mmCIF file of C-alpha atoms in Angstrom:
data_model
loop_
_atom_site.group_PDB
_atom_site.id
_atom_site.type_symbol
_atom_site.label_atom_id
_atom_site.label_comp_id
_atom_site.label_asym_id
_atom_site.label_seq_id
_atom_site.Cartn_x
_atom_site.Cartn_y
_atom_site.Cartn_z
ATOM 1 C CA MET H 571 2.139 112.826 -154.803
ATOM 2 C CA VAL H 572 3.846 113.829 -151.650
ATOM 3 C CA VAL H 573 0.528 114.429 -150.084
ATOM 4 C CA ILE H 574 -0.600 110.962 -150.993
ATOM 5 C CA ARG H 575 2.561 109.441 -149.521
ATOM 6 C CA PHE H 576 2.070 111.514 -146.335
ATOM 7 C CA PHE H 577 -1.496 110.380 -146.130
ATOM 8 C CA CYS H 578 -0.413 106.763 -146.559
ATOM 9 C CA VAL H 579 2.230 107.175 -143.844
ATOM 10 C CA ILE H 580 -0.366 108.616 -141.509
ATOM 11 C CA LEU H 581 -2.761 105.812 -142.375
ATOM 12 C CA ALA H 582 -0.061 103.223 -141.747
ATOM 13 C CA CYS H 583 0.797 104.806 -138.422
ATOM 14 C CA SER H 584 -2.843 104.841 -137.469
ATOM 15 C CA LEU H 585 -3.186 101.192 -138.343
ATOM 16 C CA LEU H 586 -0.030 100.411 -136.391
ATOM 17 C CA PHE H 587 -1.344 102.362 -133.419
ATOM 18 C CA VAL H 588 -4.633 100.552 -133.631
ATOM 19 C CA GLN H 589 -2.905 97.176 -133.776
ATOM 20 C CA THR H 590 -0.692 98.127 -130.869
ATOM 21 C CA SER H 591 -3.731 99.193 -128.850
ATOM 22 C CA ILE H 592 -5.497 95.989 -129.724
ATOM 23 C CA ALA H 593 -2.441 93.953 -128.730
ATOM 24 C CA GLU H 594 -2.131 95.754 -125.397
ATOM 25 C CA SER H 595 -5.802 95.318 -124.792
ATOM 26 C CA SER H 596 -5.501 91.599 -125.539
ATOM 27 C CA THR H 597 -2.497 91.319 -123.229
ATOM 28 C CA LYS H 598 -4.363 93.031 -120.364
ATOM 29 C CA THR H 599 -7.337 90.843 -120.983
ATOM 30 C CA ALA H 600 -5.127 87.743 -120.900
ATOM 31 C CA GLU H 601 -3.492 88.880 -117.654
ATOM 32 C CA ALA H 602 -6.848 89.578 -116.129
ATOM 33 C CA THR H 603 -7.983 86.177 -117.225
ATOM 34 C CA THR H 604 -4.811 84.625 -115.799
ATOM 35 C CA LEU H 605 -5.364 86.408 -112.493
ATOM 36 C CA SER H 606 -8.954 85.317 -112.485
ATOM 37 C CA VAL H 607 -7.918 81.757 -113.192
ATOM 38 C CA GLY H 608 -5.189 81.880 -110.529
ATOM 39 C CA THR H 609 -7.479 83.092 -107.788
ATOM 40 C CA SER H 610 -10.279 80.627 -108.654
ATOM 41 C CA PRO H 611 -8.922 77.697 -106.536
ATOM 42 C CA GLU H 612 -8.869 79.925 -103.479
ATOM 43 C CA THR H 613 -12.378 80.974 -104.204
ATOM 44 C CA ASP H 614 -13.326 77.336 -104.747
ATOM 45 C CA THR H 615 -11.569 76.403 -101.515
ATOM 46 C CA THR H 616 -13.374 79.164 -99.684
ATOM 47 C CA GLN H 617 -16.639 78.124 -101.232
ATOM 48 C CA ALA H 618 -15.900 74.487 -100.440
ATOM 49 C CA SER H 619 -15.022 75.423 -96.882
ATOM 50 C CA SER H 620 -18.165 77.458 -96.670
ATOM 51 C CA THR H 621 -20.109 74.526 -98.067
ATOM 52 C CA GLU H 622 -18.471 72.136 -95.625
ATOM 53 C CA THR H 623 -19.086 74.537 -92.785
ATOM 54 C CA HIS H 624 -22.697 74.865 -93.845
ATOM 55 C CA SER H 625 -22.951 71.060 -94.159
ATOM 56 C CA SER H 626 -21.344 70.614 -90.757
ATOM 57 C CA SER H 627 -23.661 73.221 -89.331
ATOM 58 C CA SER H 628 -26.593 71.466 -90.956
ATOM 59 C CA GLU H 629 -25.406 68.112 -89.621
ATOM 60 C CA ALA H 630 -24.867 69.649 -86.198
ATOM 61 C CA THR H 631 -28.288 71.207 -86.381
ATOM 62 C CA THR H 632 -29.698 67.856 -87.484
ATOM 63 C CA ASN H 633 -27.822 66.060 -84.702
ATOM 64 C CA SER H 634 -28.963 68.709 -82.244
ATOM 65 C CA SER H 635 -32.503 68.258 -83.467
ATOM 66 C CA SER H 636 -32.124 64.480 -83.137
ATOM 67 C CA VAL H 637 -30.700 64.844 -79.638
ATOM 68 C CA SER H 638 -33.456 67.295 -78.778
ATOM 69 C CA THR H 639 -36.001 64.868 -80.166
ATOM 70 C CA GLU H 640 -34.466 62.014 -78.173
ATOM 71 C CA ILE H 641 -34.436 64.156 -75.027
ATOM 72 C CA THR H 642 -38.032 65.157 -75.671
ATOM 73 C CA THR H 643 -38.934 61.509 -76.253
ATOM 74 C CA GLN H 644 -37.110 60.463 -73.095
ATOM 75 C CA THR H 645 -38.757 63.299 -71.190
ATOM 76 C CA SER H 646 -42.117 62.209 -72.554
ATOM 77 C CA LYS H 647 -41.391 58.599 -71.567
ATOM 78 C CA SER H 648 -40.215 59.820 -68.164
ATOM 79 C CA ASN H 649 -43.412 61.815 -67.770
ATOM 80 C CA GLU H 650 -45.435 58.763 -68.814
ATOM 81 C CA THR H 651 -43.507 56.631 -66.320
ATOM 82 C CA THR H 652 -44.004 59.261 -63.621
ATOM 83 C CA THR H 653 -47.671 59.423 -64.485
ATOM 84 C CA GLU H 654 -47.894 55.629 -64.271
ATOM 85 C CA LEU H 655 -46.020 55.630 -60.969
ATOM 86 C CA THR H 656 -47.953 58.510 -59.441
ATOM 87 C CA ALA H 657 -51.339 57.440 -60.764
ATOM 88 C CA THR H 658 -53.676 56.739 -57.877
ATOM 89 C CA PRO H 659 -54.959 53.161 -58.080
ATOM 90 C CA THR H 660 -58.688 52.855 -58.444
ATOM 91 C CA VAL H 661 -60.093 51.422 -55.255
ATOM 92 C CA PRO H 662 -63.391 49.609 -55.758
ATOM 93 C CA SER H 663 -66.120 51.079 -53.631
ATOM 94 C CA THR H 664 -67.312 48.744 -50.949
ATOM 95 C CA THR H 665 -70.677 49.046 -49.300
ATOM 96 C CA VAL H 666 -70.504 48.313 -45.633
ATOM 97 C CA PRO H 667 -73.522 46.241 -44.714
ATOM 98 C CA SER H 668 -75.598 47.715 -41.970
ATOM 99 C CA THR H 669 -75.381 45.650 -38.799
ATOM 100 C CA THR H 670 -78.384 45.197 -36.558
ATOM 101 C CA PRO H 671 -77.403 45.438 -32.895
ATOM 102 C CA ALA H 672 -77.765 42.168 -31.043
ATOM 103 C CA PRO H 673 -80.651 41.999 -28.567
ATOM 104 C CA PRO H 674 -79.730 42.226 -24.878
ATOM 105 C CA ASP H 675 -78.735 38.888 -23.420
ATOM 106 C CA PHE H 676 -80.488 38.173 -20.130
ATOM 107 C CA THR H 677 -78.654 34.886 -19.556
ATOM 108 C CA TRP H 678 -76.810 33.752 -16.451
ATOM 109 C CA GLU H 679 -75.089 30.482 -15.477
ATOM 110 C CA VAL H 680 -74.030 28.705 -12.315
ATOM 111 C CA THR H 681 -70.989 26.439 -12.594
ATOM 112 C CA ASN H 682 -69.665 23.641 -10.421
ATOM 113 C CA HIS H 683 -66.844 24.532 -8.083
ATOM 114 C CA ASP H 684 -64.654 21.750 -9.478
ATOM 115 C CA GLU H 685 -61.897 21.961 -12.073
ATOM 116 C CA ASN H 686 -64.220 21.340 -15.019
ATOM 117 C CA LYS H 687 -66.468 24.336 -14.215
ATOM 118 C CA THR H 688 -69.444 22.444 -15.650
ATOM 119 C CA VAL H 689 -72.630 24.477 -16.051
ATOM 120 C CA CYS H 690 -75.319 23.049 -13.767
ATOM 121 C CA LEU H 691 -77.959 25.807 -13.858
ATOM 122 C CA LYS H 692 -78.735 28.143 -16.740
ATOM 123 C CA VAL H 693 -81.343 30.924 -16.617
ATOM 124 C CA HIS H 694 -82.588 33.257 -19.321
ATOM 125 C CA LEU H 695 -85.391 35.695 -18.413
ATOM 126 C CA GLU H 696 -86.483 39.306 -18.129
ATOM 127 C CA MET H 697 -87.632 40.128 -14.603
ATOM 128 C CA SER H 698 -88.944 43.231 -12.853
ATOM 129 C CA PHE H 699 -90.368 44.053 -9.424
ATOM 130 C CA LYS H 700 -93.102 46.567 -8.623
ATOM 131 C CA ASN H 701 -94.878 47.954 -5.603
ATOM 132 C CA THR H 702 -98.446 46.703 -5.759
ATOM 133 C CA ASN H 703 -99.854 49.715 -3.860
ATOM 134 C CA GLY H 704 -98.766 52.453 -6.266
ATOM 135 C CA SER H 705 -97.507 50.312 -9.140
ATOM 136 C CA GLN H 706 -94.106 51.876 -8.600
ATOM 137 C CA ASP H 707 -91.206 50.199 -10.378
ATOM 138 C CA LEU H 708 -88.779 48.999 -7.753
ATOM 139 C CA PHE H 709 -86.171 47.160 -9.795
ATOM 140 C CA THR H 710 -85.647 45.696 -13.249
ATOM 141 C CA LEU H 711 -82.994 43.026 -13.499
ATOM 142 C CA PRO H 712 -80.334 44.373 -15.917
ATOM 143 C CA THR H 713 -78.199 42.350 -18.289
ATOM 144 C CA ASN H 714 -75.043 43.287 -16.395
ATOM 145 C CA ALA H 715 -76.256 41.784 -13.131
ATOM 146 C CA SER H 716 -73.632 39.276 -12.038
ATOM 147 C CA VAL H 717 -73.839 35.764 -10.625
ATOM 148 C CA ASP H 718 -72.291 35.404 -7.179
ATOM 149 C CA GLN H 719 -70.690 32.003 -7.744
ATOM 150 C CA SER H 720 -69.510 31.789 -4.137
ATOM 151 C CA LYS H 721 -73.092 31.956 -2.822
ATOM 152 C CA SER H 722 -74.692 30.093 -5.727
ATOM 153 C CA SER H 723 -74.775 26.312 -5.561
ATOM 154 C CA CYS H 724 -75.183 23.313 -7.842
ATOM 155 C CA GLY H 725 -76.197 21.335 -4.733
ATOM 156 C CA PRO H 726 -76.274 17.569 -4.270
ATOM 157 C CA LYS H 727 -77.452 15.411 -7.155
ATOM 158 C CA ASN H 728 -81.072 15.148 -6.031
ATOM 159 C CA LYS H 729 -81.414 18.316 -3.991
ATOM 160 C CA SER H 730 -81.736 22.043 -4.627
ATOM 161 C CA GLN H 731 -79.785 24.358 -6.907
ATOM 162 C CA VAL H 732 -79.449 28.075 -6.191
ATOM 163 C CA MET H 733 -78.570 31.093 -8.345
ATOM 164 C CA VAL H 734 -77.728 34.396 -6.628
ATOM 165 C CA LEU H 735 -77.831 37.494 -8.870
ATOM 166 C CA THR H 736 -76.495 40.805 -7.560
ATOM 167 C CA TYR H 737 -76.627 44.391 -8.787
ATOM 168 C CA ASP H 738 -75.686 47.275 -6.492
ATOM 169 C CA ASP H 739 -77.684 46.715 -3.275
ATOM 170 C CA LYS H 740 -80.263 44.517 -5.021
ATOM 171 C CA VAL H 741 -80.186 40.714 -4.780
ATOM 172 C CA VAL H 742 -82.352 38.146 -6.591
ATOM 173 C CA ILE H 743 -82.209 34.523 -5.421
ATOM 174 C CA LEU H 744 -83.696 31.704 -7.531
ATOM 175 C CA THR H 745 -84.009 28.237 -5.967
ATOM 176 C CA PHE H 746 -84.919 25.119 -7.964
ATOM 177 C CA ASP H 747 -85.852 21.743 -6.492
ATOM 178 C CA LYS H 748 -85.875 18.318 -8.111
ATOM 179 C CA ASP H 749 -88.983 16.182 -7.830
ATOM 180 C CA VAL H 750 -87.961 12.520 -7.832
ATOM 181 C CA THR H 751 -91.418 11.128 -7.103
ATOM 182 C CA ASP H 752 -91.297 9.581 -10.548
ATOM 183 C CA LYS H 753 -87.729 8.342 -10.747
ATOM 184 C CA GLU H 754 -87.963 7.531 -14.447
ATOM 185 C CA THR H 755 -89.063 11.060 -15.404
ATOM 186 C CA PRO H 756 -87.896 13.436 -12.655
ATOM 187 C CA LYS H 757 -88.812 17.109 -12.908
ATOM 188 C CA PHE H 758 -87.509 20.401 -11.587
ATOM 189 C CA HIS H 759 -89.445 23.543 -10.621
ATOM 190 C CA LEU H 760 -88.954 26.961 -9.051
ATOM 191 C CA SER H 761 -89.359 26.487 -5.294
ATOM 192 C CA TYR H 762 -88.338 29.930 -3.976
ATOM 193 C CA LEU H 763 -87.783 33.423 -5.298
ATOM 194 C CA THR H 764 -86.320 36.084 -3.019
ATOM 195 C CA PHE H 765 -85.861 39.764 -3.854
ATOM 196 C CA VAL H 766 -83.696 41.755 -1.450
ATOM 197 C CA ASN H 767 -84.210 45.512 -1.890
ATOM 198 C CA GLY H 768 -81.454 46.998 0.210
ATOM 199 C CA THR H 769 -82.230 45.501 3.604
ATOM 200 C CA VAL H 770 -85.833 44.409 2.928
ATOM 201 C CA ALA H 771 -86.500 40.911 1.593
ATOM 202 C CA HIS H 772 -89.573 39.914 -0.395
ATOM 203 C CA ASN H 773 -90.372 36.259 -0.984
ATOM 204 C CA LEU H 774 -92.331 34.199 -3.448
ATOM 205 C CA ASN H 775 -93.121 30.641 -2.524
ATOM 206 C CA GLY H 776 -93.241 28.622 -5.710
ATOM 207 C CA THR H 777 -95.174 25.461 -6.340
ATOM 208 C CA SER H 778 -94.591 22.287 -8.289
ATOM 209 C CA GLU H 779 -96.290 24.008 -11.238
ATOM 210 C CA THR H 780 -94.041 27.091 -11.332
ATOM 211 C CA MET H 781 -91.415 26.911 -14.081
ATOM 212 C CA VAL H 782 -91.627 23.139 -14.245
ATOM 213 C CA ALA H 783 -89.961 20.826 -16.786
ATOM 214 C CA HIS H 784 -88.424 17.377 -16.975
ATOM 215 C CA VAL H 785 -84.772 16.968 -16.081
ATOM 216 C CA GLU H 786 -82.473 17.026 -19.141
ATOM 217 C CA LYS H 787 -84.958 19.404 -20.787
ATOM 218 C CA SER H 788 -85.554 23.126 -20.449
ATOM 219 C CA TYR H 789 -88.605 25.109 -19.403
ATOM 220 C CA LYS H 790 -89.599 27.814 -21.893
ATOM 221 C CA CYS H 791 -92.335 30.457 -21.753
ATOM 222 C CA ASN H 792 -92.436 33.644 -23.819
ATOM 223 C CA ASP H 793 -95.670 34.903 -22.308
ATOM 224 C CA GLU H 794 -95.623 37.428 -19.477
ATOM 225 C CA GLU H 795 -96.530 36.241 -15.974
ATOM 226 C CA THR H 796 -97.081 38.272 -12.803
ATOM 227 C CA HIS H 797 -97.039 36.792 -9.287
ATOM 228 C CA PRO H 798 -97.546 38.445 -5.892
ATOM 229 C CA MET H 799 -94.750 38.455 -3.327
ATOM 230 C CA SER H 800 -94.643 39.328 0.340
ATOM 231 C CA GLY H 801 -94.522 42.975 1.410
ATOM 232 C CA ASP H 802 -96.897 44.376 -1.245
ATOM 233 C CA VAL H 803 -94.474 43.581 -4.064
ATOM 234 C CA SER H 804 -95.156 41.722 -7.299
ATOM 235 C CA VAL H 805 -92.752 40.095 -9.717
ATOM 236 C CA THR H 806 -93.186 39.913 -13.486
ATOM 237 C CA TRP H 807 -91.148 37.741 -15.814
ATOM 238 C CA LYS H 808 -91.245 36.981 -19.529
ATOM 239 C CA ASP H 809 -89.158 35.440 -22.309
ATOM 240 C CA VAL H 810 -88.107 32.677 -19.944
ATOM 241 C CA GLN H 811 -85.942 29.633 -20.629
ATOM 242 C CA ILE H 812 -84.480 27.733 -17.703
ATOM 243 C CA GLN H 813 -82.748 24.408 -17.205
ATOM 244 C CA ALA H 814 -81.634 23.052 -13.862
ATOM 245 C CA PHE H 815 -79.585 19.980 -12.948
ATOM 246 C CA MET H 816 -77.489 20.074 -16.110
ATOM 247 C CA ASP H 817 -74.412 17.893 -16.512
ATOM 248 C CA GLU H 818 -71.351 17.595 -18.755
ATOM 249 C CA LYS H 819 -73.178 16.079 -21.706
ATOM 250 C CA ASP H 820 -75.312 19.234 -22.013
ATOM 251 C CA ASP H 821 -72.119 21.227 -22.630
ATOM 252 C CA GLY H 822 -73.762 24.381 -21.277
ATOM 253 C CA ASN H 823 -76.541 24.364 -23.891
ATOM 254 C CA PHE H 824 -80.283 24.288 -23.311
ATOM 255 C CA GLY H 825 -81.960 20.955 -23.920
ATOM 256 C CA ALA H 826 -85.219 20.412 -25.787
ATOM 257 C CA ALA H 827 -87.782 22.967 -24.618
ATOM 258 C CA GLU H 828 -91.014 22.148 -22.826
ATOM 259 C CA GLU H 829 -93.262 25.151 -23.395
ATOM 260 C CA CYS H 830 -95.687 26.598 -20.899
ATOM 261 C CA SER H 831 -99.442 26.260 -21.362
ATOM 262 C CA GLN H 832 -99.752 29.942 -22.345
ATOM 263 C CA ASP H 833 -97.491 29.389 -25.353
ATOM 264 C CA ASN H 834 -99.349 26.256 -26.453
ATOM 265 C CA THR H 835 -102.030 27.978 -28.521
ATOM 266 C CA SER H 836 -105.086 25.794 -29.070
ATOM 267 C CA ASP H 837 -105.758 24.555 -32.604
ATOM 268 C CA ILE H 838 -109.541 24.890 -32.172
ATOM 269 C CA VAL H 839 -109.703 28.562 -33.168
ATOM 270 C CA PRO H 840 -107.704 28.192 -36.422
ATOM 271 C CA ILE H 841 -109.739 25.116 -37.372
ATOM 272 C CA ALA H 842 -113.038 26.920 -36.707
ATOM 273 C CA VAL H 843 -111.975 29.945 -38.756
ATOM 274 C CA GLY H 844 -110.890 27.699 -41.622
ATOM 275 C CA CYS H 845 -114.193 25.834 -41.633
ATOM 276 C CA ALA H 846 -116.157 29.098 -41.623
ATOM 277 C CA LEU H 847 -114.204 30.425 -44.607
ATOM 278 C CA ALA H 848 -114.693 27.165 -46.494
ATOM 279 C CA GLY H 849 -118.452 27.283 -45.842
ATOM 280 C CA LEU H 850 -118.616 30.891 -47.049
ATOM 281 C CA VAL H 851 -116.856 29.956 -50.295
ATOM 282 C CA VAL H 852 -119.328 27.107 -50.868
ATOM 283 C CA VAL H 853 -122.340 29.407 -50.291
ATOM 284 C CA VAL H 854 -120.984 32.046 -52.710
ATOM 285 C CA LEU H 855 -120.301 29.396 -55.362
ATOM 286 C CA ILE H 856 -123.832 27.946 -55.065
ATOM 287 C CA ALA H 857 -125.399 31.411 -55.303
ATOM 288 C CA TYR H 858 -123.352 32.138 -58.436
ATOM 289 C CA LEU H 859 -124.397 28.898 -60.136
ATOM 290 C CA VAL H 860 -128.095 29.429 -59.284
ATOM 291 C CA GLY H 861 -128.032 32.988 -60.595
ATOM 292 C CA ARG H 862 -126.341 31.936 -63.816
ATOM 293 C CA ARG H 863 -128.881 29.174 -64.392
ATOM 294 C CA ARG H 864 -131.815 31.552 -63.926
ATOM 295 C CA SER H 865 -130.331 34.060 -66.369
ATOM 296 C CA ARG H 866 -130.068 31.323 -69.019
ATOM 297 C CA GLN H 867 -133.694 30.287 -68.481
ATOM 298 C CA LYS H 868 -134.863 33.880 -68.960
ATOM 299 C CA GLY H 869 -132.883 34.048 -72.191
ATOM 300 C CA TYR H 870 -134.563 30.919 -73.535
ATOM 301 C CA GLN H 871 -138.053 32.243 -72.658
ATOM 302 C CA SER H 872 -137.440 35.546 -74.467
ATOM 303 C CA VAL H 873 -136.371 33.693 -77.607
#
């Protein structure tokens, strides 16, 4: 009986101890929970701060990226602008036309000694002088030979006109006279030609048929002519156009040309050649027709 009571007491104590342990354990658990709950706002605040910091960092990164993108875009635009500004404009290629050098101008003029300086004598020609003994070239009149206006003369209205050309120690003098025998159609011609070679003068006495043309017109001759001069010298000229006794209305221009007989090619030769060709064509045509007719007749006979 006593043993049973002792056992019950021990059992009750054990139960009490167990309850006490459970109660203490519950209390500690509650405190731990309370501490956990108490520190949670700080943790939340820290987490929130961390989240905000991360968001701010993200926004900053985003803003930085946006700024970087804008800078890159601006840089790209700047580069494009620089490229547009520095781009070399395309220059269209131009082909320079080839220019043919102008032929030498063997033209000289004599002008009146008055204020108007009207051209009274105009000469265009190529002229050369040779020694007739050895055919040695003595002098060829160059394009840069000059007219000595002080010694040249337009002369009186119905008299002579003179052109004096000089080059180094060479002098060429051309004298033209007016023929007023026919007053309605007066003419001019070359009356004298003088070539001074240093101190030696050579002369050519012209005639009324040398370089002759009506007044107010010009004499023109492309053909080459050679004439003997004094002192075993000959003169050759070609491509000639001359007009003497010009006045203001001519305005320094050549009048209508009267060509020399050498340039007036006869029409007889071209006409003769044309007739011969026409006759040849007729003969060939007749021969063709006769041959064709005979071939047809042979064909009929064979049938």
